[in-house]
PDB file of C-alpha atoms in Angstrom:
ATOM      1  CA  UNK D   1      53.769  73.601  88.716  1.00 61.00           C
ATOM      2  CA  UNK D   2      55.380  74.479  92.163  1.00 64.00           C
ATOM      3  CA  UNK D   3      55.693  78.132  92.967  1.00 63.00           C
ATOM      4  CA  UNK D   4      59.361  78.614  94.328  1.00 60.00           C
ATOM      5  CA  UNK D   5      58.558  81.200  97.158  1.00 56.00           C
ATOM      6  CA  UNK D   6      61.174  83.575  98.973  1.00 51.00           C
ATOM      7  CA  UNK D   7      62.950  80.997 101.087  1.00 64.00           C
ATOM      8  CA  UNK D   8      66.635  80.140  99.616  1.00 82.00           C
ATOM      9  CA  UNK D   9      67.683  76.518  99.354  1.00 91.00           C
ATOM     10  CA  UNK D  10      69.546  75.441 102.227  1.00 95.00           C
ATOM     11  CA  UNK D  11      71.825  71.879 102.279  1.00 96.00           C
ATOM     12  CA  UNK D  12      70.687  71.761  98.544  1.00 95.00           C
ATOM     13  CA  UNK D  13      66.831  70.983  99.598  1.00 97.00           C
ATOM     14  CA  UNK D  14      64.502  72.584  97.349  1.00 96.00           C
ATOM     15  CA  UNK D  15      61.042  70.706  97.461  1.00 98.00           C
ATOM     16  CA  UNK D  16      58.904  67.809  98.891  1.00 98.00           C
ATOM     17  CA  UNK D  17      59.782  65.130  96.463  1.00 98.00           C
ATOM     18  CA  UNK D  18      57.600  62.614  97.572  1.00 98.00           C
ATOM     19  CA  UNK D  19      55.738  61.408 100.909  1.00 99.00           C
ATOM     20  CA  UNK D  20      56.516  57.967 101.674  1.00 98.00           C
ATOM     21  CA  UNK D  21      53.711  55.377 102.887  1.00 98.00           C
ATOM     22  CA  UNK D  22      54.507  52.327 104.800  1.00 98.00           C
ATOM     23  CA  UNK D  23      52.523  49.350 103.369  1.00 98.00           C
ATOM     24  CA  UNK D  24      51.943  45.962 104.952  1.00 97.00           C
ATOM     25  CA  UNK D  25      50.718  44.388 101.754  1.00 97.00           C
ATOM     26  CA  UNK D  26      51.757  45.602  98.306  1.00 97.00           C
ATOM     27  CA  UNK D  27      49.014  44.575  96.190  1.00 97.00           C
ATOM     28  CA  UNK D  28      46.376  45.401  98.593  1.00 98.00           C
ATOM     29  CA  UNK D  29      47.677  49.245  98.975  1.00 98.00           C
ATOM     30  CA  UNK D  30      47.393  49.403  95.135  1.00 98.00           C
ATOM     31  CA  UNK D  31      43.768  48.235  95.276  1.00 98.00           C
ATOM     32  CA  UNK D  32      43.231  50.960  98.219  1.00 99.00           C
ATOM     33  CA  UNK D  33      44.620  53.716  96.015  1.00 99.00           C
ATOM     34  CA  UNK D  34      43.191  52.846  92.737  1.00 99.00           C
ATOM     35  CA  UNK D  35      39.536  52.965  95.085  1.00 99.00           C
ATOM     36  CA  UNK D  36      40.931  56.578  96.207  1.00 99.00           C
ATOM     37  CA  UNK D  37      41.000  57.606  92.879  1.00 99.00           C
ATOM     38  CA  UNK D  38      44.717  57.453  91.657  1.00 99.00           C
ATOM     39  CA  UNK D  39      45.965  56.080  88.582  1.00 98.00           C
ATOM     40  CA  UNK D  40      48.705  53.560  90.019  1.00 98.00           C
ATOM     41  CA  UNK D  41      51.471  52.762  87.532  1.00 95.00           C
ATOM     42  CA  UNK D  42      53.464  49.793  87.466  1.00 92.00           C
ATOM     43  CA  UNK D  43      55.159  48.210  90.531  1.00 91.00           C
ATOM     44  CA  UNK D  44      59.169  49.318  91.115  1.00 90.00           C
ATOM     45  CA  UNK D  45      60.822  46.823  93.067  1.00 90.00           C
ATOM     46  CA  UNK D  46      64.583  48.197  94.391  1.00 89.00           C
ATOM     47  CA  UNK D  47      67.895  46.489  93.174  1.00 83.00           C
ATOM     48  CA  UNK D  48      69.517  46.777  96.214  1.00 86.00           C
ATOM     49  CA  UNK D  49      66.972  46.305  98.418  1.00 90.00           C
ATOM     50  CA  UNK D  50      64.273  43.652  99.440  1.00 93.00           C
ATOM     51  CA  UNK D  51      61.543  46.418  99.023  1.00 95.00           C
ATOM     52  CA  UNK D  52      59.016  47.542  96.250  1.00 94.00           C
ATOM     53  CA  UNK D  53      57.098  50.553  95.781  1.00 94.00           C
ATOM     54  CA  UNK D  54      54.234  52.061  94.053  1.00 96.00           C
ATOM     55  CA  UNK D  55      54.889  55.630  92.983  1.00 96.00           C
ATOM     56  CA  UNK D  56      51.718  57.779  91.884  1.00 98.00           C
ATOM     57  CA  UNK D  57      53.225  60.277  89.936  1.00 97.00           C
ATOM     58  CA  UNK D  58      52.238  64.141  89.805  1.00 98.00           C
ATOM     59  CA  UNK D  59      53.961  66.830  87.407  1.00 96.00           C
ATOM     60  CA  UNK D  60      56.420  68.117  90.093  1.00 96.00           C
ATOM     61  CA  UNK D  61      56.205  65.478  92.510  1.00 98.00           C
ATOM     62  CA  UNK D  62      55.039  62.040  93.896  1.00 97.00           C
ATOM     63  CA  UNK D  63      53.428  59.794  96.392  1.00 98.00           C
ATOM     64  CA  UNK D  64      55.481  56.624  97.504  1.00 97.00           C
ATOM     65  CA  UNK D  65      53.649  53.581  98.583  1.00 98.00           C
ATOM     66  CA  UNK D  66      56.626  51.522  99.840  1.00 98.00           C
ATOM     67  CA  UNK D  67      56.351  47.587 101.157  1.00 97.00           C
ATOM     68  CA  UNK D  68      58.905  44.711 101.892  1.00 97.00           C
ATOM     69  CA  UNK D  69      59.293  41.867  98.768  1.00 95.00           C
ATOM     70  CA  UNK D  70      61.944  40.135 100.243  1.00 94.00           C
ATOM     71  CA  UNK D  71      62.012  40.296 103.924  1.00 93.00           C
ATOM     72  CA  UNK D  72      65.489  38.184 103.678  1.00 93.00           C
ATOM     73  CA  UNK D  73      67.125  41.199 102.362  1.00 94.00           C
ATOM     74  CA  UNK D  74      67.502  44.974 103.608  1.00 92.00           C
ATOM     75  CA  UNK D  75      64.549  46.673 104.193  1.00 93.00           C
ATOM     76  CA  UNK D  76      65.543  50.128 104.926  1.00 88.00           C
ATOM     77  CA  UNK D  77      64.316  49.463 108.434  1.00 91.00           C
ATOM     78  CA  UNK D  78      60.565  48.890 106.873  1.00 95.00           C
ATOM     79  CA  UNK D  79      59.894  45.883 108.523  1.00 95.00           C
ATOM     80  CA  UNK D  80      60.576  47.888 112.155  1.00 95.00           C
ATOM     81  CA  UNK D  81      58.868  50.546 110.911  1.00 95.00           C
ATOM     82  CA  UNK D  82      55.742  48.307 110.255  1.00 96.00           C
ATOM     83  CA  UNK D  83      56.073  46.853 113.643  1.00 94.00           C
ATOM     84  CA  UNK D  84      56.771  50.017 115.877  1.00 93.00           C
ATOM     85  CA  UNK D  85      54.235  52.166 113.657  1.00 94.00           C
ATOM     86  CA  UNK D  86      51.789  49.986 111.405  1.00 95.00           C
ATOM     87  CA  UNK D  87      50.954  51.435 108.041  1.00 97.00           C
ATOM     88  CA  UNK D  88      51.278  55.200 107.245  1.00 97.00           C
ATOM     89  CA  UNK D  89      53.623  57.779 106.958  1.00 98.00           C
ATOM     90  CA  UNK D  90      57.209  57.050 107.691  1.00 97.00           C
ATOM     91  CA  UNK D  91      59.274  59.771 105.907  1.00 97.00           C
ATOM     92  CA  UNK D  92      59.806  62.289 103.358  1.00 98.00           C
ATOM     93  CA  UNK D  93      62.392  62.371 100.454  1.00 98.00           C
ATOM     94  CA  UNK D  94      63.524  66.011  99.856  1.00 98.00           C
ATOM     95  CA  UNK D  95      64.160  66.944  96.339  1.00 97.00           C
ATOM     96  CA  UNK D  96      67.353  68.314  95.007  1.00 96.00           C
ATOM     97  CA  UNK D  97      69.429  69.172  92.052  1.00 95.00           C
ATOM     98  CA  UNK D  98      72.443  67.436  92.954  1.00 96.00           C
ATOM     99  CA  UNK D  99      72.981  64.781  95.967  1.00 96.00           C
ATOM    100  CA  UNK D 100      76.727  65.213  95.670  1.00 95.00           C
ATOM    101  CA  UNK D 101      76.652  69.125  96.295  1.00 95.00           C
ATOM    102  CA  UNK D 102      73.560  68.541  98.742  1.00 94.00           C
ATOM    103  CA  UNK D 103      76.144  66.133 100.681  1.00 95.00           C
ATOM    104  CA  UNK D 104      79.066  68.653 100.393  1.00 96.00           C
ATOM    105  CA  UNK D 105      76.865  71.476 101.841  1.00 96.00           C
ATOM    106  CA  UNK D 106      75.868  69.528 104.548  1.00 96.00           C
ATOM    107  CA  UNK D 107      79.484  68.688 105.592  1.00 96.00           C
ATOM    108  CA  UNK D 108      80.511  72.596 104.997  1.00 96.00           C
ATOM    109  CA  UNK D 109      77.209  73.506 107.471  1.00 96.00           C
ATOM    110  CA  UNK D 110      78.676  71.006 110.410  1.00 95.00           C
ATOM    111  CA  UNK D 111      76.373  68.131 109.755  1.00 96.00           C
ATOM    112  CA  UNK D 112      77.714  64.456 109.484  1.00 94.00           C
ATOM    113  CA  UNK D 113      75.442  62.983 106.787  1.00 96.00           C
ATOM    114  CA  UNK D 114      76.039  59.442 105.431  1.00 94.00           C
ATOM    115  CA  UNK D 115      77.740  57.984 102.598  1.00 91.00           C
ATOM    116  CA  UNK D 116      76.295  58.974  99.226  1.00 94.00           C
ATOM    117  CA  UNK D 117      74.233  56.096  97.532  1.00 92.00           C
ATOM    118  CA  UNK D 118      73.689  55.674  94.006  1.00 92.00           C
ATOM    119  CA  UNK D 119      70.667  53.128  93.780  1.00 87.00           C
ATOM    120  CA  UNK D 120      68.001  51.605  90.996  1.00 86.00           C
ATOM    121  CA  UNK D 121      65.348  50.038  90.793  1.00 86.00           C
ATOM    122  CA  UNK D 122      63.242  47.912  88.373  1.00 86.00           C
ATOM    123  CA  UNK D 123      60.353  49.552  86.848  1.00 84.00           C
ATOM    124  CA  UNK D 124      58.328  46.617  85.986  1.00 80.00           C
ATOM    125  CA  UNK D 125      56.450  47.637  82.666  1.00 82.00           C
ATOM    126  CA  UNK D 126      54.300  45.369  80.805  1.00 79.00           C
ATOM    127  CA  UNK D 127      56.263  45.742  77.683  1.00 80.00           C
ATOM    128  CA  UNK D 128      60.033  45.337  79.414  1.00 78.00           C
ATOM    129  CA  UNK D 129      61.332  46.520  82.314  1.00 83.00           C
ATOM    130  CA  UNK D 130      63.451  49.555  82.747  1.00 84.00           C
ATOM    131  CA  UNK D 131      65.857  50.772  85.547  1.00 88.00           C
ATOM    132  CA  UNK D 132      65.366  54.251  86.640  1.00 88.00           C
ATOM    133  CA  UNK D 133      68.541  55.433  88.845  1.00 92.00           C
ATOM    134  CA  UNK D 134      68.971  57.776  91.866  1.00 93.00           C
ATOM    135  CA  UNK D 135      71.341  59.695  93.785  1.00 96.00           C
ATOM    136  CA  UNK D 136      70.555  59.813  97.456  1.00 95.00           C
ATOM    137  CA  UNK D 137      71.857  61.375 100.382  1.00 96.00           C
ATOM    138  CA  UNK D 138      70.795  60.607 103.953  1.00 95.00           C
ATOM    139  CA  UNK D 139      71.192  62.925 106.697  1.00 97.00           C
ATOM    140  CA  UNK D 140      72.363  61.341 110.187  1.00 95.00           C
ATOM    141  CA  UNK D 141      68.882  60.814 112.743  1.00 94.00           C
ATOM    142  CA  UNK D 142      70.129  63.578 115.080  1.00 94.00           C
ATOM    143  CA  UNK D 143      69.664  66.173 112.283  1.00 95.00           C
ATOM    144  CA  UNK D 144      66.152  64.994 111.160  1.00 97.00           C
ATOM    145  CA  UNK D 145      64.297  65.128 114.519  1.00 96.00           C
ATOM    146  CA  UNK D 146      60.419  65.022 113.775  1.00 97.00           C
ATOM    147  CA  UNK D 147      60.276  63.619 110.192  1.00 98.00           C
ATOM    148  CA  UNK D 148      61.030  59.856 111.153  1.00 96.00           C
ATOM    149  CA  UNK D 149      63.058  59.268 107.866  1.00 96.00           C
ATOM    150  CA  UNK D 150      64.428  61.693 105.652  1.00 97.00           C
ATOM    151  CA  UNK D 151      66.256  61.358 102.162  1.00 96.00           C
ATOM    152  CA  UNK D 152      67.280  63.860  99.554  1.00 97.00           C
ATOM    153  CA  UNK D 153      66.816  62.188  96.150  1.00 96.00           C
ATOM    154  CA  UNK D 154      68.547  63.340  93.012  1.00 97.00           C
ATOM    155  CA  UNK D 155      66.184  61.755  89.872  1.00 94.00           C
ATOM    156  CA  UNK D 156      68.971  60.755  87.142  1.00 95.00           C
ATOM    157  CA  UNK D 157      66.461  59.310  84.924  1.00 91.00           C
ATOM    158  CA  UNK D 158      63.314  61.256  85.660  1.00 90.00           C
ATOM    159  CA  UNK D 159      61.981  60.619  82.112  1.00 88.00           C
ATOM    160  CA  UNK D 160      61.421  56.869  82.982  1.00 87.00           C
ATOM    161  CA  UNK D 161      58.892  57.183  85.585  1.00 87.00           C
ATOM    162  CA  UNK D 162      57.142  60.568  85.033  1.00 90.00           C
ATOM    163  CA  UNK D 163      55.088  59.679  81.754  1.00 91.00           C
ATOM    164  CA  UNK D 164      52.269  61.901  80.973  1.00 94.00           C
ATOM    165  CA  UNK D 165      49.488  59.304  81.008  1.00 94.00           C
ATOM    166  CA  UNK D 166      50.841  58.553  84.635  1.00 95.00           C
ATOM    167  CA  UNK D 167      49.957  62.019  85.562  1.00 97.00           C
ATOM    168  CA  UNK D 168      45.930  61.940  85.040  1.00 98.00           C
ATOM    169  CA  UNK D 169      44.206  60.729  87.959  1.00 99.00           C
ATOM    170  CA  UNK D 170      40.438  60.350  88.221  1.00 99.00           C
ATOM    171  CA  UNK D 171      40.164  61.958  91.763  1.00 99.00           C
ATOM    172  CA  UNK D 172      41.809  65.099  90.097  1.00 99.00           C
ATOM    173  CA  UNK D 173      45.067  65.137  92.525  1.00 99.00           C
ATOM    174  CA  UNK D 174      47.975  67.306  90.999  1.00 99.00           C
ATOM    175  CA  UNK D 175      50.523  67.574  93.575  1.00 98.00           C
ATOM    176  CA  UNK D 176      51.610  67.214  97.013  1.00 99.00           C
ATOM    177  CA  UNK D 177      50.729  70.346  99.069  1.00 99.00           C
ATOM    178  CA  UNK D 178      51.916  69.326 102.874  1.00 99.00           C
ATOM    179  CA  UNK D 179      52.708  67.125 105.398  1.00 99.00           C
ATOM    180  CA  UNK D 180      51.496  66.801 108.952  1.00 99.00           C
ATOM    181  CA  UNK D 181      52.697  65.063 112.064  1.00 98.00           C
ATOM    182  CA  UNK D 182      53.348  65.330 116.339  1.00 97.00           C
ATOM    183  CA  UNK D 183      56.050  66.257 118.348  1.00 97.00           C
ATOM    184  CA  UNK D 184      56.418  66.542 121.879  1.00 96.00           C
ATOM    185  CA  UNK D 185      60.068  68.376 122.410  1.00 96.00           C
ATOM    186  CA  UNK D 186      59.417  71.640 120.211  1.00 97.00           C
ATOM    187  CA  UNK D 187      62.934  72.923 121.184  1.00 97.00           C
ATOM    188  CA  UNK D 188      64.671  69.737 120.017  1.00 97.00           C
ATOM    189  CA  UNK D 189      62.974  69.640 116.703  1.00 98.00           C
ATOM    190  CA  UNK D 190      63.323  73.033 116.191  1.00 98.00           C
ATOM    191  CA  UNK D 191      67.170  72.733 116.623  1.00 97.00           C
ATOM    192  CA  UNK D 192      67.349  69.691 114.267  1.00 97.00           C
ATOM    193  CA  UNK D 193      65.110  71.317 111.454  1.00 98.00           C
ATOM    194  CA  UNK D 194      67.391  74.500 111.702  1.00 97.00           C
ATOM    195  CA  UNK D 195      70.049  72.428 110.981  1.00 97.00           C
ATOM    196  CA  UNK D 196      68.771  70.405 108.085  1.00 97.00           C
ATOM    197  CA  UNK D 197      66.352  73.467 106.270  1.00 98.00           C
ATOM    198  CA  UNK D 198      67.724  76.314 107.689  1.00 97.00           C
ATOM    199  CA  UNK D 199      67.067  78.985 110.134  1.00 96.00           C
ATOM    200  CA  UNK D 200      64.629  81.102 107.781  1.00 96.00           C
ATOM    201  CA  UNK D 201      62.393  77.849 106.911  1.00 97.00           C
ATOM    202  CA  UNK D 202      61.467  76.991 110.554  1.00 98.00           C
ATOM    203  CA  UNK D 203      58.582  78.768 112.226  1.00 98.00           C
ATOM    204  CA  UNK D 204      57.015  78.448 115.703  1.00 97.00           C
ATOM    205  CA  UNK D 205      53.374  78.698 115.275  1.00 96.00           C
ATOM    206  CA  UNK D 206      51.361  78.291 118.437  1.00 91.00           C
ATOM    207  CA  UNK D 207      52.607  75.177 120.317  1.00 90.00           C
ATOM    208  CA  UNK D 208      54.042  73.741 116.928  1.00 97.00           C
ATOM    209  CA  UNK D 209      56.661  74.230 113.883  1.00 98.00           C
ATOM    210  CA  UNK D 210      56.105  75.286 110.323  1.00 99.00           C
ATOM    211  CA  UNK D 211      58.819  74.377 107.721  1.00 98.00           C
ATOM    212  CA  UNK D 212      58.567  75.671 104.336  1.00 98.00           C
ATOM    213  CA  UNK D 213      60.540  74.603 101.657  1.00 98.00           C
ATOM    214  CA  UNK D 214      61.945  76.873  98.764  1.00 97.00           C
ATOM    215  CA  UNK D 215      59.014  75.143  96.559  1.00 97.00           C
ATOM    216  CA  UNK D 216      56.469  76.804  99.101  1.00 97.00           C
ATOM    217  CA  UNK D 217      55.421  73.212 100.253  1.00 98.00           C
ATOM    218  CA  UNK D 218      54.920  72.781 103.834  1.00 98.00           C
ATOM    219  CA  UNK D 219      55.707  70.309 106.890  1.00 99.00           C
ATOM    220  CA  UNK D 220      53.450  71.252 109.976  1.00 99.00           C
ATOM    221  CA  UNK D 221      54.676  69.671 113.237  1.00 99.00           C
ATOM    222  CA  UNK D 222      52.130  70.037 115.663  1.00 98.00           C
ATOM    223  CA  UNK D 223      51.741  69.076 119.721  1.00 97.00           C
ATOM    224  CA  UNK D 224      49.596  66.144 120.093  1.00 94.00           C
ATOM    225  CA  UNK D 225      46.752  68.351 121.338  1.00 95.00           C
ATOM    226  CA  UNK D 226      46.937  70.491 118.166  1.00 96.00           C
ATOM    227  CA  UNK D 227      47.033  67.614 116.088  1.00 96.00           C
ATOM    228  CA  UNK D 228      43.712  66.296 117.595  1.00 94.00           C
ATOM    229  CA  UNK D 229      42.278  69.198 117.200  1.00 95.00           C
ATOM    230  CA  UNK D 230      43.006  69.422 113.419  1.00 96.00           C
ATOM    231  CA  UNK D 231      42.417  65.570 112.685  1.00 97.00           C
ATOM    232  CA  UNK D 232      40.294  64.503 115.642  1.00 92.00           C
ATOM    233  CA  UNK D 233      38.689  60.955 114.730  1.00 94.00           C
ATOM    234  CA  UNK D 234      40.161  60.987 111.171  1.00 97.00           C
ATOM    235  CA  UNK D 235      43.643  60.083 112.393  1.00 94.00           C
ATOM    236  CA  UNK D 236      44.660  56.674 113.958  1.00 88.00           C
ATOM    237  CA  UNK D 237      45.676  56.100 117.282  1.00 85.00           C
ATOM    238  CA  UNK D 238      48.939  56.692 118.340  1.00 81.00           C
ATOM    239  CA  UNK D 239      51.288  54.254 117.137  1.00 78.00           C
ATOM    240  CA  UNK D 240      52.540  52.202 120.714  1.00 80.00           C
ATOM    241  CA  UNK D 241      52.162  55.610 122.486  1.00 83.00           C
ATOM    242  CA  UNK D 242      54.770  56.894 120.177  1.00 88.00           C
ATOM    243  CA  UNK D 243      54.925  61.114 120.710  1.00 91.00           C
ATOM    244  CA  UNK D 244      56.746  61.935 117.671  1.00 94.00           C
ATOM    245  CA  UNK D 245      55.177  60.690 114.181  1.00 96.00           C
ATOM    246  CA  UNK D 246      53.993  61.735 110.609  1.00 97.00           C
ATOM    247  CA  UNK D 247      50.172  60.997 110.111  1.00 97.00           C
ATOM    248  CA  UNK D 248      48.800  63.375 107.516  1.00 98.00           C
ATOM    249  CA  UNK D 249      49.304  64.842 103.928  1.00 99.00           C
ATOM    250  CA  UNK D 250      47.455  67.215 101.935  1.00 99.00           C
ATOM    251  CA  UNK D 251      47.074  67.184  98.437  1.00 99.00           C
ATOM    252  CA  UNK D 252      46.090  69.525  95.844  1.00 99.00           C
ATOM    253  CA  UNK D 253      43.390  68.866  92.954  1.00 99.00           C
ATOM    254  CA  UNK D 254      42.368  71.113  89.967  1.00 98.00           C
ATOM    255  CA  UNK D 255      38.620  70.673  90.645  1.00 98.00           C
ATOM    256  CA  UNK D 256      37.484  69.505  94.106  1.00 98.00           C
ATOM    257  CA  UNK D 257      33.852  69.020  92.789  1.00 97.00           C
ATOM    258  CA  UNK D 258      34.866  66.225  90.834  1.00 98.00           C
ATOM    259  CA  UNK D 259      37.371  64.632  93.793  1.00 98.00           C
ATOM    260  CA  UNK D 260      33.991  64.747  95.593  1.00 98.00           C
ATOM    261  CA  UNK D 261      32.478  62.925  92.882  1.00 98.00           C
ATOM    262  CA  UNK D 262      35.045  60.236  92.526  1.00 99.00           C
ATOM    263  CA  UNK D 263      34.785  59.685  96.220  1.00 99.00           C
ATOM    264  CA  UNK D 264      31.407  59.108  95.979  1.00 98.00           C
ATOM    265  CA  UNK D 265      31.468  56.804  92.914  1.00 98.00           C
ATOM    266  CA  UNK D 266      33.903  54.472  94.568  1.00 98.00           C
ATOM    267  CA  UNK D 267      32.053  54.565  98.342  1.00 98.00           C
ATOM    268  CA  UNK D 268      35.000  56.226  99.994  1.00 98.00           C
ATOM    269  CA  UNK D 269      33.366  57.975 103.230  1.00 98.00           C
ATOM    270  CA  UNK D 270      34.889  61.545 103.642  1.00 98.00           C
ATOM    271  CA  UNK D 271      34.278  64.888 105.423  1.00 97.00           C
ATOM    272  CA  UNK D 272      34.169  68.020 103.556  1.00 95.00           C
ATOM    273  CA  UNK D 273      33.472  71.753 104.072  1.00 93.00           C
ATOM    274  CA  UNK D 274      33.527  74.331 101.405  1.00 90.00           C
ATOM    275  CA  UNK D 275      37.307  74.253 100.753  1.00 96.00           C
ATOM    276  CA  UNK D 276      38.707  70.681 101.532  1.00 98.00           C
ATOM    277  CA  UNK D 277      37.801  67.069 101.607  1.00 99.00           C
ATOM    278  CA  UNK D 278      39.032  64.764 104.244  1.00 98.00           C
ATOM    279  CA  UNK D 279      39.354  61.174 104.382  1.00 99.00           C
ATOM    280  CA  UNK D 280      40.313  58.825 107.542  1.00 98.00           C
ATOM    281  CA  UNK D 281      43.513  57.127 108.105  1.00 98.00           C
ATOM    282  CA  UNK D 282      41.187  53.869 107.957  1.00 97.00           C
ATOM    283  CA  UNK D 283      40.485  54.109 104.190  1.00 98.00           C
ATOM    284  CA  UNK D 284      44.253  55.193 102.960  1.00 98.00           C
ATOM    285  CA  UNK D 285      46.757  52.516 104.459  1.00 98.00           C
ATOM    286  CA  UNK D 286      46.989  54.882 107.540  1.00 97.00           C
ATOM    287  CA  UNK D 287      47.380  58.416 106.612  1.00 98.00           C
ATOM    288  CA  UNK D 288      44.687  61.154 107.063  1.00 98.00           C
ATOM    289  CA  UNK D 289      44.262  62.518 103.390  1.00 99.00           C
ATOM    290  CA  UNK D 290      43.140  66.334 102.824  1.00 99.00           C
ATOM    291  CA  UNK D 291      42.179  67.350  99.232  1.00 99.00           C
ATOM    292  CA  UNK D 292      42.456  71.261  98.795  1.00 99.00           C
ATOM    293  CA  UNK D 293      42.007  72.774  95.246  1.00 97.00           C
ATOM    294  CA  UNK D 294      45.145  74.540  93.929  1.00 90.00           C
TER     295      UNK D 294
END
């Protein structure tokens, strides 16, 4: 379960609902993540867009692998993201209880969010497709600097996608702890994130920023030097010379020893210490993946 801390909700944002990973080949990405020890539920395909996803579910959040199914339709700019950045993190969906109230609060706080959208996706179950629905609020780009792409997501039919059997993973992952990225202009990013998350949620730490949601999940935005010091050769080279991007996630597990055994059994290379295991971006569709015991 998520632990909600002292930070109050601002603009209706309560948690990291799901990091979004851009993948160039849907079927190949499923195999990669199954080898990493995740149970991957059936595929989803967006009704209004030409994209699809694998949503790897945990109790309170999930990990989305998003790919293109029909390049002739709108892809939410996924095609340009893959061309510019390659595979890897492309943004974050924050959790909210009401996308409509969230939108109204943003306007009240001086932001200019885009028009509220109600979307669905086909969940391609073997026994018959169902259609989960979502209400989405998209902030404007100038108010999300440092996070690549942001949406606030209200699940209207959570019971359709979060089934108990989808929550049990051989690698023992139980949830999303944090995300990590690189920024260049700390002042610009700090200003944008204070508008988005509230001043109390944004803290300067060294040459970077620590963003904390009310759920106590965090996003660490570091200078290039600090990021390379933290992840070294585990990370992929900066895509096309980009100076601001997301690159790593930390996932919580309930038994780190069993996580290690799962990776060993599946021949996944990793680095480890007493309190964490790290898998390089080469083996995760472009994301440095850290496992810690919750």
